[in-house]
Short mmCIF file of C-alpha atoms and ligand atoms in Angstrom, two decimals:
data_model
loop_
_atom_site.label_atom_id
_atom_site.label_comp_id
_atom_site.label_asym_id
_atom_site.label_seq_id
_atom_site.Cartn_x
_atom_site.Cartn_y
_atom_site.Cartn_z
CA MET E 191 -35.37 37.55 -7.74
CA ARG E 192 -38.88 37.83 -6.41
CA LYS E 193 -40.72 34.97 -8.04
CA LEU E 194 -39.07 31.67 -7.23
CA LEU E 195 -39.92 28.33 -8.80
CA PHE E 196 -38.74 25.22 -6.96
CA ALA E 197 -38.61 22.24 -9.31
CA PHE E 198 -37.97 18.72 -8.01
CA GLY E 199 -39.34 15.23 -8.33
CA THR E 200 -37.64 12.49 -6.30
CA ARG E 201 -37.41 11.55 -2.63
CA PRO E 202 -33.90 12.90 -1.96
CA GLU E 203 -34.58 16.19 -3.77
CA ALA E 204 -37.72 16.68 -1.67
CA ILE E 205 -35.87 15.95 1.58
CA LYS E 206 -33.14 18.43 0.66
CA MET E 207 -35.42 21.12 -0.77
CA ALA E 208 -37.94 20.99 2.09
CA PRO E 209 -35.91 22.91 4.70
CA LEU E 210 -35.09 25.52 2.08
CA ILE E 211 -38.73 26.00 1.15
CA ARG E 212 -39.60 26.30 4.82
CA GLU E 213 -36.88 28.92 5.27
CA PHE E 214 -38.04 30.97 2.26
CA ARG E 215 -41.57 30.91 3.65
CA LYS E 216 -40.35 33.20 6.45
CA TYR E 217 -40.13 36.04 3.91
CA PRO E 218 -43.55 36.26 2.26
CA ASP E 219 -43.09 39.99 1.63
CA VAL E 220 -39.90 39.41 -0.31
CA PHE E 221 -40.58 36.23 -2.26
CA GLU E 222 -43.44 34.73 -4.19
CA MET E 223 -42.84 31.00 -4.15
CA LEU E 224 -44.17 28.26 -6.38
CA VAL E 225 -43.43 24.58 -5.97
CA CYS E 226 -43.49 22.37 -9.06
CA VAL E 227 -43.05 18.64 -8.56
CA THR E 228 -42.40 16.57 -11.64
CA GLY E 229 -43.64 13.39 -9.99
CA GLN E 230 -40.58 11.42 -11.18
CA HIS E 231 -41.23 9.63 -7.87
CA ARG E 232 -44.72 9.27 -6.45
CA GLN E 233 -45.05 6.89 -3.48
CA MET E 234 -41.54 7.84 -2.33
CA LEU E 235 -42.09 11.58 -2.84
CA ASP E 236 -45.53 12.27 -1.41
CA PRO E 237 -44.79 11.28 2.23
CA VAL E 238 -41.84 13.73 2.27
CA LEU E 239 -44.11 16.53 1.05
CA ALA E 240 -46.63 15.63 3.74
CA LEU E 241 -44.00 15.49 6.49
CA PHE E 242 -42.66 18.94 5.67
CA GLU E 243 -46.14 20.34 4.93
CA ILE E 244 -45.44 21.23 1.33
CA VAL E 245 -48.40 21.32 -1.03
CA PRO E 246 -47.16 21.58 -4.62
CA ASP E 247 -48.66 24.32 -6.78
CA ILE E 248 -47.99 22.24 -9.90
CA ASP E 249 -47.63 18.49 -10.28
CA LEU E 250 -46.47 17.20 -13.67
CA ASP E 251 -47.13 13.61 -12.55
CA ILE E 252 -44.71 12.14 -15.10
CA ILE E 253 -44.12 8.79 -13.38
CA ARG E 254 -44.68 5.69 -15.49
CA PRO E 255 -43.69 2.16 -14.45
CA ASP E 256 -40.02 1.45 -15.15
CA GLN E 257 -39.59 4.42 -17.48
CA ASP E 258 -36.22 5.02 -19.03
CA LEU E 259 -33.95 8.05 -18.85
CA SER E 260 -35.04 9.53 -22.19
CA ASP E 261 -38.68 9.23 -21.12
CA ILE E 262 -38.01 11.12 -17.88
CA THR E 263 -35.92 13.79 -19.61
CA SER E 264 -38.45 14.42 -22.36
CA SER E 265 -41.48 14.44 -20.04
CA VAL E 266 -39.84 16.86 -17.62
CA LEU E 267 -38.54 19.10 -20.41
CA LYS E 268 -41.93 19.26 -22.08
CA GLY E 269 -43.81 19.68 -18.81
CA MET E 270 -41.48 22.41 -17.58
CA GLN E 271 -41.78 24.26 -20.88
CA GLY E 272 -45.49 24.80 -20.20
CA VAL E 273 -44.91 25.68 -16.54
CA LEU E 274 -42.21 28.24 -17.30
CA GLN E 275 -44.27 29.84 -20.06
CA LYS E 276 -47.15 30.29 -17.64
CA VAL E 277 -45.33 31.18 -14.43
CA ILE E 278 -42.39 33.19 -15.81
CA PRO E 279 -40.31 32.95 -12.62
CA ASP E 280 -37.31 35.16 -11.91
CA LEU E 281 -35.31 32.15 -10.71
CA VAL E 282 -35.64 28.38 -10.93
CA LEU E 283 -34.15 26.36 -8.06
CA VAL E 284 -33.09 22.77 -8.63
CA GLN E 285 -31.32 20.36 -6.31
CA GLY E 286 -28.69 17.68 -6.80
CA ASP E 287 -28.16 15.36 -9.72
CA THR E 288 -31.36 13.65 -10.79
CA THR E 289 -32.80 13.65 -14.27
CA THR E 290 -35.64 15.85 -13.03
CA SER E 291 -33.10 18.46 -11.88
CA MET E 292 -31.10 18.33 -15.09
CA ALA E 293 -34.13 18.55 -17.39
CA ALA E 294 -35.76 21.30 -15.31
CA ALA E 295 -32.53 23.32 -15.47
CA LEU E 296 -32.34 22.78 -19.22
CA ALA E 297 -35.94 23.91 -19.66
CA ALA E 298 -35.15 27.10 -17.71
CA PHE E 299 -32.05 27.68 -19.84
CA TYR E 300 -34.13 27.39 -23.01
CA ARG E 301 -36.30 30.22 -21.69
CA ARG E 302 -33.25 32.17 -20.47
CA ILE E 303 -34.41 32.02 -16.88
CA PRO E 304 -31.57 31.92 -14.32
CA VAL E 305 -31.06 28.70 -12.39
CA ALA E 306 -29.81 28.26 -8.83
CA HIS E 307 -28.26 24.89 -8.11
CA VAL E 308 -28.54 23.54 -4.58
CA GLU E 309 -25.86 20.94 -3.74
CA ALA E 310 -23.60 22.10 -6.55
CA GLY E 311 -20.06 21.03 -7.37
CA LEU E 312 -19.96 17.38 -6.26
CA ARG E 313 -17.87 15.37 -8.69
CA THR E 314 -16.45 11.89 -9.09
CA HIS E 315 -14.91 12.91 -12.44
CA HIS E 316 -16.15 9.56 -13.82
CA MET E 317 -19.04 10.21 -16.19
CA LEU E 318 -20.37 6.66 -15.85
CA SER E 319 -20.25 6.58 -12.05
CA PRO E 320 -22.73 7.45 -10.70
CA TRP E 321 -24.70 7.07 -13.91
CA PRO E 322 -26.42 9.22 -15.07
CA GLU E 323 -25.99 11.50 -12.05
CA GLU E 324 -22.41 12.65 -12.68
CA MET E 325 -23.42 13.92 -16.12
CA ASN E 326 -26.66 15.40 -14.80
CA ARG E 327 -24.83 17.36 -12.11
CA SER E 328 -22.16 18.55 -14.54
CA ILE E 329 -24.79 19.77 -17.01
CA ILE E 330 -26.61 21.67 -14.26
CA GLY E 331 -23.26 23.16 -13.26
CA ARG E 332 -22.85 24.54 -16.77
CA ILE E 333 -26.36 25.95 -16.85
CA ALA E 334 -26.66 27.43 -13.37
CA THR E 335 -25.99 31.07 -12.61
CA TRP E 336 -25.82 30.54 -8.84
CA HIS E 337 -24.12 27.55 -7.23
CA PHE E 338 -24.77 26.53 -3.62
CA ALA E 339 -21.86 24.25 -2.81
CA PRO E 340 -22.18 22.15 0.35
CA THR E 341 -18.43 21.98 1.05
CA ALA E 342 -15.22 23.83 0.24
CA ARG E 343 -14.17 20.92 -1.97
CA ALA E 344 -17.36 21.23 -4.01
CA LYS E 345 -16.61 24.93 -4.45
CA GLN E 346 -13.09 24.07 -5.63
CA ASN E 347 -14.49 21.57 -8.15
CA LEU E 348 -16.61 24.36 -9.63
CA MET E 349 -13.73 26.81 -9.72
CA ASP E 350 -11.63 24.16 -11.48
CA GLU E 351 -14.35 24.28 -14.16
CA ASN E 352 -14.01 28.07 -14.40
CA VAL E 353 -17.18 28.97 -12.51
CA PRO E 354 -16.57 32.51 -11.21
CA GLU E 355 -16.04 32.57 -7.46
CA ASP E 356 -18.68 35.25 -6.88
CA ARG E 357 -21.32 32.85 -8.29
CA ILE E 358 -20.57 30.21 -5.65
CA CYS E 359 -21.68 30.20 -2.03
CA VAL E 360 -20.53 27.49 0.39
CA THR E 361 -23.54 26.66 2.52
CA GLY E 362 -23.35 23.13 3.93
CA ASN E 363 -25.87 20.58 2.75
CA THR E 364 -29.55 21.18 3.40
CA VAL E 365 -29.88 17.45 4.19
CA ILE E 366 -28.34 18.21 7.59
CA ASP E 367 -31.00 20.90 8.14
CA ALA E 368 -33.65 18.25 7.35
CA LEU E 369 -31.94 15.66 9.52
CA GLN E 370 -31.73 17.97 12.53
CA TRP E 371 -35.39 18.89 12.13
CA VAL E 372 -36.36 15.22 12.08
CA ILE E 373 -34.14 14.32 15.04
CA ALA E 374 -35.74 17.13 17.05
CA ARG E 375 -39.16 15.70 16.19
CA LEU E 376 -38.07 12.21 17.23
CA LYS E 377 -36.73 13.51 20.52
CA SER E 378 -39.80 15.61 21.18
CA SER E 379 -41.71 12.94 23.09
CA GLY E 380 -41.75 9.34 24.23
CA GLU E 381 -45.04 9.05 22.38
CA MET E 382 -43.22 9.78 19.09
CA ILE E 383 -40.82 6.88 19.73
CA ARG E 384 -43.72 4.57 20.57
CA GLN E 385 -45.35 5.58 17.28
CA MET E 386 -42.14 4.81 15.37
CA ASP E 387 -41.80 1.40 17.08
CA ALA E 388 -45.40 0.56 16.18
CA LEU E 389 -44.95 1.77 12.61
CA LEU E 390 -41.82 -0.32 12.10
CA LEU E 391 -43.61 -3.33 13.55
CA ARG E 392 -46.41 -2.86 11.02
CA LYS E 393 -43.81 -2.56 8.26
CA GLY E 394 -42.26 -5.86 9.34
CA PHE E 395 -39.47 -5.13 11.84
CA ASP E 396 -39.82 -5.38 15.61
CA ILE E 397 -37.19 -3.01 16.94
CA ARG E 398 -37.54 -4.49 20.44
CA ARG E 399 -35.36 -7.31 19.11
CA LEU E 400 -32.42 -4.95 19.66
CA ASP E 401 -33.12 -4.99 23.42
CA ILE E 402 -31.79 -8.53 23.63
CA HIS E 403 -28.20 -7.88 22.51
CA ARG E 404 -28.87 -7.96 18.83
CA ARG E 405 -27.37 -5.43 16.43
CA LEU E 406 -28.91 -3.79 13.40
CA ILE E 407 -27.34 -3.17 10.00
CA LEU E 408 -29.37 -0.84 7.82
CA VAL E 409 -29.13 -1.55 4.09
CA THR E 410 -30.23 0.46 1.05
CA GLY E 411 -29.30 0.31 -2.63
CA HIS E 412 -30.56 1.66 -5.92
CA ARG E 413 -27.71 2.83 -8.20
CA ARG E 414 -28.31 2.23 -11.89
CA GLU E 415 -24.64 1.48 -12.63
CA SER E 416 -24.91 -1.53 -10.28
CA PHE E 417 -27.99 -3.08 -11.89
CA GLY E 418 -27.38 -6.68 -12.89
CA GLU E 419 -24.19 -8.28 -11.62
CA GLY E 420 -23.36 -5.58 -9.07
CA PHE E 421 -26.75 -5.87 -7.43
CA ASN E 422 -26.66 -9.65 -7.41
CA ASN E 423 -23.29 -9.48 -5.65
CA ILE E 424 -24.62 -7.04 -3.06
CA CYS E 425 -27.56 -9.32 -2.29
CA HIS E 426 -25.36 -12.43 -2.06
CA ALA E 427 -23.02 -10.56 0.29
CA ILE E 428 -25.95 -9.73 2.60
CA SER E 429 -27.12 -13.32 2.40
CA ASP E 430 -23.64 -14.61 3.37
CA LEU E 431 -23.41 -12.10 6.21
CA SER E 432 -26.83 -13.01 7.60
CA LEU E 433 -25.69 -16.63 7.91
CA ALA E 434 -22.29 -15.74 9.37
CA HIS E 435 -23.78 -13.32 11.94
CA PRO E 436 -27.07 -14.72 13.24
CA ASP E 437 -26.98 -12.18 16.11
CA VAL E 438 -27.26 -9.29 13.63
CA ASP E 439 -30.47 -8.09 11.95
CA PHE E 440 -30.18 -6.85 8.37
CA VAL E 441 -33.01 -4.41 7.70
CA TYR E 442 -33.43 -3.37 4.08
CA PRO E 443 -36.18 -0.95 3.01
CA VAL E 444 -36.24 -1.87 -0.67
CA HIS E 445 -36.37 0.91 -3.27
CA LEU E 446 -39.38 0.77 -5.63
CA ASN E 447 -37.31 0.54 -8.81
CA PRO E 448 -38.19 -2.87 -10.33
CA HIS E 449 -34.52 -3.43 -11.28
CA VAL E 450 -33.77 -3.31 -7.57
CA ARG E 451 -36.77 -5.23 -6.27
CA LYS E 452 -36.34 -8.24 -8.53
CA PRO E 453 -32.83 -9.33 -7.47
CA VAL E 454 -33.38 -8.32 -3.86
CA HIS E 455 -36.50 -10.43 -3.50
CA GLU E 456 -35.14 -13.29 -5.61
CA ILE E 457 -31.85 -13.57 -3.72
CA LEU E 458 -32.80 -12.42 -0.24
CA GLY E 459 -36.46 -13.49 -0.12
CA ASP E 460 -35.47 -16.94 1.22
CA ARG E 461 -33.19 -15.46 3.84
CA THR E 462 -36.11 -13.71 5.49
CA ALA E 463 -37.17 -17.19 6.65
CA ASN E 464 -33.82 -17.47 8.46
CA GLY E 465 -35.10 -14.73 10.73
CA ASN E 466 -32.49 -12.00 10.50
CA VAL E 467 -33.07 -10.44 7.06
CA PHE E 468 -36.00 -8.02 6.88
CA LEU E 469 -37.07 -6.71 3.49
CA LEU E 470 -39.37 -3.73 4.05
CA GLU E 471 -41.17 -1.34 1.74
CA PRO E 472 -39.50 2.12 1.51
CA LEU E 473 -39.87 3.93 4.81
CA ASP E 474 -41.04 7.46 5.36
CA TYR E 475 -38.26 9.83 6.38
CA LEU E 476 -39.05 9.95 10.11
CA PRO E 477 -39.05 6.17 10.71
CA PHE E 478 -36.09 5.77 8.38
CA ILE E 479 -33.95 8.15 10.42
CA TYR E 480 -35.21 6.50 13.61
CA LEU E 481 -34.04 3.16 12.22
CA MET E 482 -30.68 4.61 11.21
CA SER E 483 -30.17 6.06 14.67
CA ASN E 484 -30.61 2.53 16.06
CA ALA E 485 -28.23 0.90 13.57
CA CYS E 486 -24.64 -0.09 14.33
CA LEU E 487 -23.66 0.17 10.69
CA VAL E 488 -25.06 1.41 7.39
CA LEU E 489 -24.49 -0.42 4.12
CA THR E 490 -25.63 1.71 1.21
CA ASP E 491 -25.01 3.23 -2.20
CA SER E 492 -27.19 6.27 -1.48
CA GLY E 493 -25.90 9.81 -1.76
CA GLY E 494 -28.05 11.31 0.99
CA ILE E 495 -27.38 8.49 3.43
CA GLN E 496 -23.61 9.00 2.99
CA GLU E 497 -24.23 12.47 4.39
CA GLU E 498 -26.66 11.54 7.17
CA ALA E 499 -24.90 8.50 8.62
CA PRO E 500 -21.67 10.35 9.60
CA ALA E 501 -23.75 13.06 11.27
CA LEU E 502 -25.38 10.33 13.39
CA GLY E 503 -22.00 8.72 14.19
CA LYS E 504 -22.83 5.63 12.16
CA PRO E 505 -20.05 3.99 10.14
CA VAL E 506 -21.14 3.88 6.52
CA LEU E 507 -19.91 1.38 3.97
CA VAL E 508 -20.53 2.66 0.47
CA MET E 509 -21.28 -0.08 -2.05
CA ARG E 510 -19.83 1.82 -4.99
CA ASP E 511 -16.43 2.21 -6.66
CA THR E 512 -16.47 6.00 -6.58
CA THR E 513 -18.05 8.72 -4.53
CA GLU E 514 -18.68 12.41 -5.10
CA ARG E 515 -18.74 12.75 -1.30
CA PRO E 516 -15.12 12.09 -0.28
CA GLU E 517 -15.22 14.17 2.90
CA ALA E 518 -16.45 11.31 5.11
CA LEU E 519 -13.87 8.95 3.57
CA GLU E 520 -11.17 11.39 4.64
CA ALA E 521 -12.66 11.60 8.12
CA ARG E 522 -12.61 7.76 8.13
CA THR E 523 -16.26 7.34 9.03
CA ALA E 524 -17.09 6.10 5.53
CA ARG E 525 -15.41 3.50 3.33
CA LEU E 526 -15.89 2.52 -0.28
CA VAL E 527 -16.47 -1.24 -0.45
CA GLY E 528 -17.59 -1.57 -4.07
CA THR E 529 -20.01 -4.29 -5.13
CA ASP E 530 -17.70 -7.27 -4.72
CA ARG E 531 -19.41 -10.02 -2.69
CA GLU E 532 -16.31 -11.11 -0.79
CA ASN E 533 -15.03 -7.64 -0.07
CA ILE E 534 -18.37 -6.47 1.35
CA GLY E 535 -18.51 -9.60 3.52
CA LYS E 536 -14.96 -9.16 4.75
CA VAL E 537 -15.26 -5.48 5.68
CA VAL E 538 -18.63 -5.87 7.41
CA SER E 539 -17.43 -8.93 9.36
CA THR E 540 -14.33 -7.08 10.54
CA LEU E 541 -16.42 -4.18 11.80
CA LEU E 542 -18.81 -6.55 13.56
CA THR E 543 -16.05 -8.46 15.32
CA ASP E 544 -13.19 -5.98 15.83
CA LYS E 545 -14.12 -3.33 18.40
CA ASN E 546 -11.15 -1.09 17.58
CA SER E 547 -11.96 -0.98 13.86
CA TYR E 548 -15.57 -0.23 14.70
CA ARG E 549 -14.72 2.49 17.21
CA ALA E 550 -12.38 4.18 14.74
CA MET E 551 -15.25 4.57 12.28
CA SER E 552 -18.08 5.46 14.61
CA LYS E 553 -17.30 9.04 15.58
CA ALA E 554 -19.94 11.63 14.76
CA ILE E 555 -18.75 14.14 12.17
CA ASN E 556 -20.53 16.76 10.14
CA PRO E 557 -18.47 17.53 7.05
CA TYR E 558 -21.68 18.08 5.10
CA GLY E 559 -23.26 20.87 7.09
CA ASP E 560 -24.17 22.43 10.40
CA GLY E 561 -27.94 22.61 9.97
CA HIS E 562 -27.94 26.21 8.70
CA ALA E 563 -27.48 25.66 4.96
CA SER E 564 -30.98 26.87 4.09
CA GLU E 565 -30.46 30.12 6.01
CA ARG E 566 -27.27 30.79 4.05
CA ILE E 567 -28.95 30.12 0.72
CA VAL E 568 -31.87 32.40 1.54
CA ALA E 569 -29.53 35.13 2.79
CA PHE E 570 -27.55 34.91 -0.46
CA ILE E 571 -30.63 35.04 -2.68
CA ARG E 572 -31.97 37.98 -0.68
CA THR E 573 -28.88 39.93 -1.73
CA LEU E 574 -29.98 39.43 -5.34
CA THR E 575 -33.45 40.95 -4.89
C1 UD1 D 790 -33.90 8.24 -9.08
C2 UD1 D 790 -32.77 9.12 -9.61
C3 UD1 D 790 -31.51 8.92 -8.78
C4 UD1 D 790 -31.81 9.10 -7.31
C5 UD1 D 790 -32.95 8.21 -6.90
C6 UD1 D 790 -33.34 8.44 -5.47
C7 UD1 D 790 -32.57 9.60 -11.99
C8 UD1 D 790 -32.19 9.08 -13.31
N1 UD1 D 790 -32.46 8.73 -10.97
O1 UD1 D 790 -33.56 6.89 -9.30
O2 UD1 D 790 -30.52 9.84 -9.19
O3 UD1 D 790 -30.65 8.78 -6.58
O4 UD1 D 790 -34.10 8.50 -7.71
O5 UD1 D 790 -34.17 7.42 -5.00
O6 UD1 D 790 -32.99 10.73 -11.86
N2 UD1 D 790 -40.87 3.95 -8.68
C9 UD1 D 790 -42.15 3.91 -8.22
N3 UD1 D 790 -42.55 4.85 -7.29
C10 UD1 D 790 -41.71 5.79 -6.80
C11 UD1 D 790 -40.38 5.81 -7.27
C12 UD1 D 790 -39.99 4.89 -8.23
O7 UD1 D 790 -42.95 3.08 -8.62
O8 UD1 D 790 -42.12 6.59 -5.94
C13 UD1 D 790 -40.45 2.95 -9.71
C14 UD1 D 790 -41.08 3.22 -11.09
O9 UD1 D 790 -41.27 1.99 -11.74
C15 UD1 D 790 -39.99 4.03 -11.78
C16 UD1 D 790 -38.75 3.31 -11.27
O10 UD1 D 790 -39.03 3.03 -9.89
O11 UD1 D 790 -40.10 4.01 -13.18
C17 UD1 D 790 -37.47 4.06 -11.40
O12 UD1 D 790 -37.60 5.39 -10.91
P1 UD1 D 790 -36.60 6.52 -11.44
O13 UD1 D 790 -36.98 7.80 -10.82
O14 UD1 D 790 -36.46 6.42 -12.89
O15 UD1 D 790 -35.20 6.03 -10.89
P2 UD1 D 790 -34.68 5.78 -9.43
O16 UD1 D 790 -33.98 4.47 -9.44
O17 UD1 D 790 -35.78 5.99 -8.46
N1 UDP D 791 -34.68 7.48 2.83
C1 UDP D 791 -35.98 7.37 3.34
N2 UDP D 791 -36.57 6.13 3.35
C2 UDP D 791 -35.95 5.02 2.89
C3 UDP D 791 -34.64 5.16 2.35
C4 UDP D 791 -34.04 6.40 2.32
O1 UDP D 791 -36.57 8.36 3.79
O2 UDP D 791 -36.55 3.93 2.93
C5 UDP D 791 -34.06 8.83 2.79
C6 UDP D 791 -32.65 8.93 3.33
O3 UDP D 791 -32.65 9.21 4.72
C7 UDP D 791 -32.04 10.04 2.50
C8 UDP D 791 -32.76 9.92 1.18
O4 UDP D 791 -33.94 9.16 1.43
O5 UDP D 791 -32.33 11.32 3.03
C9 UDP D 791 -31.89 9.26 0.18
O6 UDP D 791 -32.64 8.86 -0.90
P1 UDP D 791 -32.07 7.81 -1.97
O7 UDP D 791 -31.10 6.89 -1.32
O8 UDP D 791 -33.27 7.22 -2.61
O9 UDP D 791 -31.39 8.77 -3.04
P2 UDP D 791 -29.93 9.41 -3.19
O10 UDP D 791 -29.63 10.20 -1.98
O11 UDP D 791 -28.98 8.27 -3.42
O12 UDP D 791 -30.07 10.24 -4.42
#
């Protein structure tokens, strides 16, 4: 396994692949590494590459405005065909559950090149939730030769699907490696914090507001299965909450997907005038984690944020009906609240007003990793060389 090809294309894949790439770089005599980005994301991908000092060797640049799933799949498949023909890697590494990951794995399979799956084995067992990610991840699970499962439960899910145990390695999630790296950067100097404050101010949120007994709720959302009614409900819930809790700031870096931006700006645009709803452009990873570390609560449907928030001791309310990350639910630092307007309002209000409920959810836990996942993955792949 000397020649490794890392294939990824979206913001969360980049965040979770970056620490792994940095770890592999420590062994230049053992591995030849090539990074191929599909460019499924662009504005949301490039700052992550810059932060972690990753310069792609190949960029398929497939992004088109509002492209659909078949477009992404076919562009990645076709693009990867050419890359694999040219590069002929010994192993292709993909991460998670995006369409980039699924199509890149499929392209490798068509050329009979082994695939290693980072963040393998997460399952909701509901093919339409998250959609299309549950199917994407399952397909990659069928294709992959090597499975890096973040938790024991993920390993069990794979074994329930008859993946041989010696093909699975429990590693923790590389997102915790990335998170710890970023936290260390944030703590490195007062100057860094001043830079973050200034950056957030430029983006539209003055974090000094929190000095005068205000609280911050961080919001994100982008799941395809919630487009339409679900998203409208989420936005109305935030609108209701902003009126009911004028002492709380709701800061929402809005995903670039037009199906997200339209309802968010239509429903919440007016609320920004009320003074406690802040709709920002997507934030780079460093300021985003800085913001999260200053939040009292996180309201999200994101996969990665469900893993980061518990590590930071932030209660996380998951605006979905299912999750493939049940570990934080069991530890009671995360709760599924669905996309029902009243339910979201009720649960958030309780946490804002009932100190005991809040305290019960705000313990720091790390079910998703200890910050050494990348080392374990590299050590495992070294045994294959
Ligand atoms: C994708 C992944 C999802 C992942 C999410 C992380 C699929 C099918 N979806 O969803 O699993 O959780 O990324 O954020 O793989 N756009 C831009 N610039 C960007 C990114 C997106 O303009 O940097 C716009 C484009 O109009 C694009 C649209 O958003 O067509 C949707 O992007 P896409 O990658 O298809 O889906 P996401 O909702 O980002
Ligand atoms: N994130 C970020 N800026 C933002 C929102 C999220 O850097 O404005 C990070 C977040 O910390 C997490 C990742 O992006 O690591 C999650 O990405 P997203 O929610 O888009 O995708 P998912 O994890 O749901 O696939």
